[in-house]
mmCIF file of the C-alpha atoms, coordinates in Angstrom:
data_MODEL
# 
_entry.id   MODEL 
# 
loop_
_atom_site.group_PDB 
_atom_site.id 
_atom_site.type_symbol 
_atom_site.label_atom_id 
_atom_site.label_alt_id 
_atom_site.label_comp_id 
_atom_site.label_asym_id 
_atom_site.label_entity_id 
_atom_site.label_seq_id 
_atom_site.pdbx_PDB_ins_code 
_atom_site.Cartn_x 
_atom_site.Cartn_y 
_atom_site.Cartn_z 
_atom_site.occupancy 
_atom_site.B_iso_or_equiv 
_atom_site.pdbx_formal_charge 
_atom_site.auth_seq_id 
_atom_site.auth_comp_id 
_atom_site.auth_asym_id 
_atom_site.auth_atom_id 
_atom_site.pdbx_PDB_model_num 
ATOM 1   C CA . MET A 1 1   ? -2.169  22.722  12.507  1.00 0.00 ? 1   MET A CA 1 
ATOM 2   C CA . GLN A 1 2   ? -5.208  22.947  10.216  1.00 0.00 ? 2   GLN A CA 1 
ATOM 3   C CA . THR A 1 3   ? -5.792  26.449  11.077  1.00 0.00 ? 3   THR A CA 1 
ATOM 4   C CA . ARG A 1 4   ? -1.891  27.522  10.646  1.00 0.00 ? 4   ARG A CA 1 
ATOM 5   C CA . VAL A 1 5   ? -1.759  26.105  7.421   1.00 0.00 ? 5   VAL A CA 1 
ATOM 6   C CA . SER A 1 6   ? -4.938  27.421  6.225   1.00 0.00 ? 6   SER A CA 1 
ATOM 7   C CA . ASP A 1 7   ? -3.727  31.066  7.223   1.00 0.00 ? 7   ASP A CA 1 
ATOM 8   C CA . LEU A 1 8   ? -0.348  30.440  5.807   1.00 0.00 ? 8   LEU A CA 1 
ATOM 9   C CA . LEU A 1 9   ? -2.051  29.450  2.374   1.00 0.00 ? 9   LEU A CA 1 
ATOM 10  C CA . LEU A 1 10  ? -4.420  32.698  2.660   1.00 0.00 ? 10  LEU A CA 1 
ATOM 11  C CA . ARG A 1 11  ? -1.417  34.907  3.115   1.00 0.00 ? 11  ARG A CA 1 
ATOM 12  C CA . ALA A 1 12  ? 0.109   33.325  0.176   1.00 0.00 ? 12  ALA A CA 1 
ATOM 13  C CA . GLY A 1 13  ? -2.501  33.992  -2.016  1.00 0.00 ? 13  GLY A CA 1 
ATOM 14  C CA . VAL A 1 14  ? -3.853  30.447  -2.128  1.00 0.00 ? 14  VAL A CA 1 
ATOM 15  C CA . PRO A 1 15  ? -7.748  30.065  -2.169  1.00 0.00 ? 15  PRO A CA 1 
ATOM 16  C CA . PRO A 1 16  ? -8.895  28.973  1.167   1.00 0.00 ? 16  PRO A CA 1 
ATOM 17  C CA . GLU A 1 17  ? -9.786  25.578  0.408   1.00 0.00 ? 17  GLU A CA 1 
ATOM 18  C CA . ARG A 1 18  ? -9.351  23.134  3.299   1.00 0.00 ? 18  ARG A CA 1 
ATOM 19  C CA . PRO A 1 19  ? -5.737  21.554  3.029   1.00 0.00 ? 19  PRO A CA 1 
ATOM 20  C CA . TRP A 1 20  ? -5.188  17.899  3.711   1.00 0.00 ? 20  TRP A CA 1 
ATOM 21  C CA . ILE A 1 21  ? -3.248  17.512  6.857   1.00 0.00 ? 21  ILE A CA 1 
ATOM 22  C CA . SER A 1 22  ? -2.598  13.844  6.914   1.00 0.00 ? 22  SER A CA 1 
ATOM 23  C CA . THR A 1 23  ? 0.242   11.022  7.164   1.00 0.00 ? 23  THR A CA 1 
ATOM 24  C CA . PHE A 1 24  ? 0.936   9.366   3.961   1.00 0.00 ? 24  PHE A CA 1 
ATOM 25  C CA . HIS A 1 25  ? -1.238  6.297   4.553   1.00 0.00 ? 25  HIS A CA 1 
ATOM 26  C CA . SER A 1 26  ? -4.090  8.372   5.683   1.00 0.00 ? 26  SER A CA 1 
ATOM 27  C CA . MET A 1 27  ? -3.901  10.521  2.393   1.00 0.00 ? 27  MET A CA 1 
ATOM 28  C CA . CYS A 1 28  ? -3.391  7.312   0.428   1.00 0.00 ? 28  CYS A CA 1 
ATOM 29  C CA . ALA A 1 29  ? -6.719  6.062   2.139   1.00 0.00 ? 29  ALA A CA 1 
ATOM 30  C CA . ARG A 1 30  ? -8.441  9.168   1.449   1.00 0.00 ? 30  ARG A CA 1 
ATOM 31  C CA . ILE A 1 31  ? -7.657  9.271   -2.396  1.00 0.00 ? 31  ILE A CA 1 
ATOM 32  C CA . LEU A 1 32  ? -8.368  5.664   -2.578  1.00 0.00 ? 32  LEU A CA 1 
ATOM 33  C CA . ARG A 1 33  ? -11.683 5.942   -1.020  1.00 0.00 ? 33  ARG A CA 1 
ATOM 34  C CA . ARG A 1 34  ? -12.508 8.885   -3.285  1.00 0.00 ? 34  ARG A CA 1 
ATOM 35  C CA . GLU A 1 35  ? -11.444 7.134   -6.373  1.00 0.00 ? 35  GLU A CA 1 
ATOM 36  C CA . ALA A 1 36  ? -12.304 3.566   -5.394  1.00 0.00 ? 36  ALA A CA 1 
ATOM 37  C CA . VAL A 1 37  ? -13.773 2.248   -8.939  1.00 0.00 ? 37  VAL A CA 1 
ATOM 38  C CA . HIS A 1 38  ? -10.424 3.455   -10.849 1.00 0.00 ? 38  HIS A CA 1 
ATOM 39  C CA . ALA A 1 39  ? -8.344  1.596   -8.058  1.00 0.00 ? 39  ALA A CA 1 
ATOM 40  C CA . GLY A 1 40  ? -10.427 -1.420  -8.512  1.00 0.00 ? 40  GLY A CA 1 
ATOM 41  C CA . LEU A 1 41  ? -11.469 -1.469  -5.097  1.00 0.00 ? 41  LEU A CA 1 
ATOM 42  C CA . ALA A 1 42  ? -14.950 -1.593  -3.411  1.00 0.00 ? 42  ALA A CA 1 
ATOM 43  C CA . LYS A 1 43  ? -16.153 1.777   -1.767  1.00 0.00 ? 43  LYS A CA 1 
ATOM 44  C CA . ASP A 1 44  ? -15.976 0.194   1.615   1.00 0.00 ? 44  ASP A CA 1 
ATOM 45  C CA . PHE A 1 45  ? -12.764 -1.680  1.395   1.00 0.00 ? 45  PHE A CA 1 
ATOM 46  C CA . ALA A 1 46  ? -11.061 -2.617  4.619   1.00 0.00 ? 46  ALA A CA 1 
ATOM 47  C CA . ILE A 1 47  ? -7.612  -1.481  5.480   1.00 0.00 ? 47  ILE A CA 1 
ATOM 48  C CA . TYR A 1 48  ? -5.655  -4.515  7.339   1.00 0.00 ? 48  TYR A CA 1 
ATOM 49  C CA . ASP A 1 49  ? -3.381  -3.668  10.029  1.00 0.00 ? 49  ASP A CA 1 
ATOM 50  C CA . ASP A 1 50  ? -0.198  -5.566  11.161  1.00 0.00 ? 50  ASP A CA 1 
ATOM 51  C CA . ASP A 1 51  ? -2.527  -8.246  12.946  1.00 0.00 ? 51  ASP A CA 1 
ATOM 52  C CA . ASP A 1 52  ? -4.981  -8.442  10.062  1.00 0.00 ? 52  ASP A CA 1 
ATOM 53  C CA . GLN A 1 53  ? -1.857  -8.992  7.535   1.00 0.00 ? 53  GLN A CA 1 
ATOM 54  C CA . LEU A 1 54  ? -0.250  -11.690 9.833   1.00 0.00 ? 54  LEU A CA 1 
ATOM 55  C CA . ALA A 1 55  ? -3.847  -13.311 10.002  1.00 0.00 ? 55  ALA A CA 1 
ATOM 56  C CA . ALA A 1 56  ? -3.982  -13.036 6.181   1.00 0.00 ? 56  ALA A CA 1 
ATOM 57  C CA . VAL A 1 57  ? -0.668  -14.635 5.645   1.00 0.00 ? 57  VAL A CA 1 
ATOM 58  C CA . LYS A 1 58  ? -1.442  -17.554 8.047   1.00 0.00 ? 58  LYS A CA 1 
ATOM 59  C CA . LEU A 1 59  ? -4.638  -18.213 6.345   1.00 0.00 ? 59  LEU A CA 1 
ATOM 60  C CA . ALA A 1 60  ? -2.816  -18.303 2.752   1.00 0.00 ? 60  ALA A CA 1 
ATOM 61  C CA . MET A 1 61  ? -0.093  -20.559 4.124   1.00 0.00 ? 61  MET A CA 1 
ATOM 62  C CA . ALA A 1 62  ? -2.908  -22.974 5.682   1.00 0.00 ? 62  ALA A CA 1 
ATOM 63  C CA . LYS A 1 63  ? -4.826  -22.665 2.526   1.00 0.00 ? 63  LYS A CA 1 
ATOM 64  C CA . LEU A 1 64  ? -1.465  -23.714 0.563   1.00 0.00 ? 64  LEU A CA 1 
ATOM 65  C CA . GLN A 1 65  ? -0.840  -26.594 3.373   1.00 0.00 ? 65  GLN A CA 1 
ATOM 66  C CA . ILE A 1 66  ? 2.544   -24.994 4.095   1.00 0.00 ? 66  ILE A CA 1 
ATOM 67  C CA . ASP A 1 67  ? 3.993   -25.931 7.205   1.00 0.00 ? 67  ASP A CA 1 
ATOM 68  C CA . ASP A 1 68  ? 7.753   -25.043 7.640   1.00 0.00 ? 68  ASP A CA 1 
ATOM 69  C CA . ASP A 1 69  ? 9.248   -24.227 10.744  1.00 0.00 ? 69  ASP A CA 1 
ATOM 70  C CA . ALA A 1 70  ? 11.938  -22.175 9.045   1.00 0.00 ? 70  ALA A CA 1 
ATOM 71  C CA . LEU A 1 71  ? 8.987   -19.952 7.128   1.00 0.00 ? 71  LEU A CA 1 
ATOM 72  C CA . THR A 1 72  ? 7.352   -18.045 9.920   1.00 0.00 ? 72  THR A CA 1 
ATOM 73  C CA . PRO A 1 73  ? 4.241   -16.166 8.989   1.00 0.00 ? 73  PRO A CA 1 
ATOM 74  C CA . ARG A 1 74  ? 6.033   -12.807 10.204  1.00 0.00 ? 74  ARG A CA 1 
ATOM 75  C CA . ASN A 1 75  ? 8.980   -13.752 8.163   1.00 0.00 ? 75  ASN A CA 1 
ATOM 76  C CA . VAL A 1 76  ? 6.790   -14.454 5.163   1.00 0.00 ? 76  VAL A CA 1 
ATOM 77  C CA . LEU A 1 77  ? 4.610   -10.969 5.904   1.00 0.00 ? 77  LEU A CA 1 
ATOM 78  C CA . SER A 1 78  ? 8.267   -9.205  6.165   1.00 0.00 ? 78  SER A CA 1 
ATOM 79  C CA . ARG A 1 79  ? 9.720   -10.573 2.870   1.00 0.00 ? 79  ARG A CA 1 
ATOM 80  C CA . ILE A 1 80  ? 6.056   -9.479  1.029   1.00 0.00 ? 80  ILE A CA 1 
ATOM 81  C CA . SER A 1 81  ? 5.812   -6.060  2.618   1.00 0.00 ? 81  SER A CA 1 
ATOM 82  C CA . TYR A 1 82  ? 9.736   -5.698  1.070   1.00 0.00 ? 82  TYR A CA 1 
ATOM 83  C CA . ALA A 1 83  ? 8.908   -7.014  -2.080  1.00 0.00 ? 83  ALA A CA 1 
ATOM 84  C CA . LYS A 1 84  ? 5.957   -4.599  -2.572  1.00 0.00 ? 84  LYS A CA 1 
ATOM 85  C CA . ASN A 1 85  ? 8.125   -1.752  -1.380  1.00 0.00 ? 85  ASN A CA 1 
ATOM 86  C CA . HIS A 1 86  ? 10.540  -2.337  -3.836  1.00 0.00 ? 86  HIS A CA 1 
ATOM 87  C CA . ALA A 1 87  ? 7.897   -2.798  -7.063  1.00 0.00 ? 87  ALA A CA 1 
ATOM 88  C CA . GLN A 1 88  ? 8.575   -6.447  -7.086  1.00 0.00 ? 88  GLN A CA 1 
ATOM 89  C CA . THR A 1 89  ? 6.167   -8.913  -8.668  1.00 0.00 ? 89  THR A CA 1 
ATOM 90  C CA . PRO A 1 90  ? 5.547   -12.326 -7.541  1.00 0.00 ? 90  PRO A CA 1 
ATOM 91  C CA . GLU A 1 91  ? 7.706   -13.860 -10.382 1.00 0.00 ? 91  GLU A CA 1 
ATOM 92  C CA . GLN A 1 92  ? 10.346  -11.247 -9.655  1.00 0.00 ? 92  GLN A CA 1 
ATOM 93  C CA . MET A 1 93  ? 10.338  -11.896 -6.046  1.00 0.00 ? 93  MET A CA 1 
ATOM 94  C CA . ARG A 1 94  ? 10.559  -15.686 -6.921  1.00 0.00 ? 94  ARG A CA 1 
ATOM 95  C CA . GLN A 1 95  ? 13.518  -15.028 -9.212  1.00 0.00 ? 95  GLN A CA 1 
ATOM 96  C CA . ARG A 1 96  ? 15.541  -13.170 -6.480  1.00 0.00 ? 96  ARG A CA 1 
ATOM 97  C CA . ARG A 1 97  ? 15.082  -15.892 -3.797  1.00 0.00 ? 97  ARG A CA 1 
ATOM 98  C CA . SER A 1 98  ? 17.100  -19.053 -3.465  1.00 0.00 ? 98  SER A CA 1 
ATOM 99  C CA . GLY A 1 99  ? 17.451  -22.299 -2.105  1.00 0.00 ? 99  GLY A CA 1 
ATOM 100 C CA . ARG A 1 100 ? 14.515  -24.614 -0.751  1.00 0.00 ? 100 ARG A CA 1 
ATOM 101 C CA . THR A 1 101 ? 11.926  -21.858 -0.422  1.00 0.00 ? 101 THR A CA 1 
ATOM 102 C CA . ARG A 1 102 ? 12.853  -19.835 -3.898  1.00 0.00 ? 102 ARG A CA 1 
ATOM 103 C CA . GLY A 1 103 ? 9.513   -21.228 -5.622  1.00 0.00 ? 103 GLY A CA 1 
ATOM 104 C CA . ARG A 1 104 ? 7.100   -20.498 -2.480  1.00 0.00 ? 104 ARG A CA 1 
ATOM 105 C CA . TRP A 1 105 ? 7.483   -17.016 -2.395  1.00 0.00 ? 105 TRP A CA 1 
ATOM 106 C CA . ARG A 1 106 ? 5.513   -16.190 -5.571  1.00 0.00 ? 106 ARG A CA 1 
ATOM 107 C CA . ILE A 1 107 ? 2.918   -18.725 -4.107  1.00 0.00 ? 107 ILE A CA 1 
ATOM 108 C CA . PHE A 1 108 ? 2.796   -16.760 -0.498  1.00 0.00 ? 108 PHE A CA 1 
ATOM 109 C CA . MET A 1 109 ? 2.569   -13.474 -2.624  1.00 0.00 ? 109 MET A CA 1 
ATOM 110 C CA . ARG A 1 110 ? -0.282  -14.633 -4.681  1.00 0.00 ? 110 ARG A CA 1 
ATOM 111 C CA . GLY A 1 111 ? -2.239  -16.515 -2.020  1.00 0.00 ? 111 GLY A CA 1 
ATOM 112 C CA . THR A 1 112 ? -2.126  -13.212 0.273   1.00 0.00 ? 112 THR A CA 1 
ATOM 113 C CA . ARG A 1 113 ? -3.529  -10.994 -2.371  1.00 0.00 ? 113 ARG A CA 1 
ATOM 114 C CA . ARG A 1 114 ? -6.213  -13.454 -3.160  1.00 0.00 ? 114 ARG A CA 1 
ATOM 115 C CA . CYS A 1 115 ? -7.129  -13.530 0.769   1.00 0.00 ? 115 CYS A CA 1 
ATOM 116 C CA . LEU A 1 116 ? -6.817  -9.523  0.501   1.00 0.00 ? 116 LEU A CA 1 
ATOM 117 C CA . LYS A 1 117 ? -9.046  -9.322  -2.274  1.00 0.00 ? 117 LYS A CA 1 
ATOM 118 C CA . GLN A 1 118 ? -11.676 -12.009 -1.066  1.00 0.00 ? 118 GLN A CA 1 
ATOM 119 C CA . SER A 1 119 ? -12.021 -9.810  1.920   1.00 0.00 ? 119 SER A CA 1 
ATOM 120 C CA . LYS A 1 120 ? -12.199 -6.600  0.086   1.00 0.00 ? 120 LYS A CA 1 
ATOM 121 C CA . ALA A 1 121 ? -9.225  -5.558  1.779   1.00 0.00 ? 121 ALA A CA 1 
ATOM 122 C CA . VAL A 1 122 ? -5.974  -3.891  1.387   1.00 0.00 ? 122 VAL A CA 1 
ATOM 123 C CA . ASP A 1 123 ? -2.726  -3.848  3.528   1.00 0.00 ? 123 ASP A CA 1 
ATOM 124 C CA . PHE A 1 124 ? -0.565  -0.564  4.456   1.00 0.00 ? 124 PHE A CA 1 
ATOM 125 C CA . ASP A 1 125 ? 1.774   -1.164  1.744   1.00 0.00 ? 125 ASP A CA 1 
ATOM 126 C CA . ASP A 1 126 ? -1.129  -1.455  -0.766  1.00 0.00 ? 126 ASP A CA 1 
ATOM 127 C CA . LEU A 1 127 ? -2.310  1.761   0.208   1.00 0.00 ? 127 LEU A CA 1 
ATOM 128 C CA . LEU A 1 128 ? 0.746   3.306   -1.078  1.00 0.00 ? 128 LEU A CA 1 
ATOM 129 C CA . LEU A 1 129 ? 1.186   1.186   -4.219  1.00 0.00 ? 129 LEU A CA 1 
ATOM 130 C CA . ARG A 1 130 ? -2.363  1.604   -5.106  1.00 0.00 ? 130 ARG A CA 1 
ATOM 131 C CA . SER A 1 131 ? -2.396  5.230   -4.527  1.00 0.00 ? 131 SER A CA 1 
ATOM 132 C CA . ALA A 1 132 ? 0.658   5.845   -6.358  1.00 0.00 ? 132 ALA A CA 1 
ATOM 133 C CA . ARG A 1 133 ? -0.343  3.770   -9.172  1.00 0.00 ? 133 ARG A CA 1 
ATOM 134 C CA . LEU A 1 134 ? -3.862  5.637   -9.468  1.00 0.00 ? 134 LEU A CA 1 
ATOM 135 C CA . LEU A 1 135 ? -1.925  9.163   -9.301  1.00 0.00 ? 135 LEU A CA 1 
ATOM 136 C CA . ARG A 1 136 ? 0.105   8.118   -12.107 1.00 0.00 ? 136 ARG A CA 1 
ATOM 137 C CA . LYS A 1 137 ? -2.871  6.730   -14.533 1.00 0.00 ? 137 LYS A CA 1 
ATOM 138 C CA . TYR A 1 138 ? -5.475  9.078   -13.786 1.00 0.00 ? 138 TYR A CA 1 
ATOM 139 C CA . ARG A 1 139 ? -5.370  12.694  -14.167 1.00 0.00 ? 139 ARG A CA 1 
ATOM 140 C CA . ARG A 1 140 ? -8.539  13.391  -12.179 1.00 0.00 ? 140 ARG A CA 1 
ATOM 141 C CA . SER A 1 141 ? -7.061  11.741  -9.271  1.00 0.00 ? 141 SER A CA 1 
ATOM 142 C CA . ARG A 1 142 ? -4.024  13.715  -9.349  1.00 0.00 ? 142 ARG A CA 1 
ATOM 143 C CA . GLU A 1 143 ? -6.414  17.142  -9.677  1.00 0.00 ? 143 GLU A CA 1 
ATOM 144 C CA . VAL A 1 144 ? -7.891  15.883  -6.658  1.00 0.00 ? 144 VAL A CA 1 
ATOM 145 C CA . ALA A 1 145 ? -4.753  15.630  -4.549  1.00 0.00 ? 145 ALA A CA 1 
ATOM 146 C CA . GLU A 1 146 ? -2.888  18.623  -5.703  1.00 0.00 ? 146 GLU A CA 1 
ATOM 147 C CA . PRO A 1 147 ? -1.502  21.042  -4.453  1.00 0.00 ? 147 PRO A CA 1 
ATOM 148 C CA . VAL A 1 148 ? 0.296   18.835  -1.864  1.00 0.00 ? 148 VAL A CA 1 
ATOM 149 C CA . CYS A 1 149 ? 2.813   19.813  0.253   1.00 0.00 ? 149 CYS A CA 1 
ATOM 150 C CA . VAL A 1 150 ? 4.539   16.905  2.459   1.00 0.00 ? 150 VAL A CA 1 
ATOM 151 C CA . PHE A 1 151 ? 6.876   17.262  5.514   1.00 0.00 ? 151 PHE A CA 1 
ATOM 152 C CA . ALA A 1 152 ? 8.247   13.886  6.115   1.00 0.00 ? 152 ALA A CA 1 
ATOM 153 C CA . ARG A 1 153 ? 9.940   12.642  9.443   1.00 0.00 ? 153 ARG A CA 1 
ATOM 154 C CA . GLY A 1 154 ? 12.125  9.320   9.176   1.00 0.00 ? 154 GLY A CA 1 
ATOM 155 C CA . ARG A 1 155 ? 12.643  7.514   6.358   1.00 0.00 ? 155 ARG A CA 1 
ATOM 156 C CA . VAL A 1 156 ? 10.375  7.981   3.210   1.00 0.00 ? 156 VAL A CA 1 
ATOM 157 C CA . SER A 1 157 ? 9.834   4.928   1.128   1.00 0.00 ? 157 SER A CA 1 
ATOM 158 C CA . GLY A 1 158 ? 9.864   4.918   -2.638  1.00 0.00 ? 158 GLY A CA 1 
ATOM 159 C CA . TYR A 1 159 ? 6.201   4.524   -2.673  1.00 0.00 ? 159 TYR A CA 1 
ATOM 160 C CA . GLU A 1 160 ? 5.632   7.720   -0.664  1.00 0.00 ? 160 GLU A CA 1 
ATOM 161 C CA . SER A 1 161 ? 8.187   10.008  -2.472  1.00 0.00 ? 161 SER A CA 1 
ATOM 162 C CA . ARG A 1 162 ? 6.350   8.671   -5.915  1.00 0.00 ? 162 ARG A CA 1 
ATOM 163 C CA . ALA A 1 163 ? 2.709   9.565   -4.383  1.00 0.00 ? 163 ALA A CA 1 
ATOM 164 C CA . VAL A 1 164 ? 3.798   12.783  -3.916  1.00 0.00 ? 164 VAL A CA 1 
# 
């Protein structure tokens, strides 16, 4: 794929720099590693997979002494991910929830953020969020990532489309 894209670029008169061929998450991780200081991250930040994220939620729930059968760690993680992908802050998340769990969502989200920060880690949602923020805020970061041509298969999230 790398060779085919390079050949196409050469034929189109584009300088033969090596193009980035990657998934959204891989591209975002690459940008964040390159621009870690501007993103507020350590150069050696970790990327949490689903199991790591679930463990972080469980840890946050334990630290907050929340033991509620109605709120499973998987459910909490799913709602946090939804909130992040819809650019909801912890406060907005709290306002949009109702019932007895309403006040907990902000606490869950903040607790999970704190756990990630202490571990010098980001989750998959944060890769997209932080990259989109970085590309909007710093011109140099945009220049590093340009030009970009993206072929997406399946559903593209709001942050993926904003990153492009």
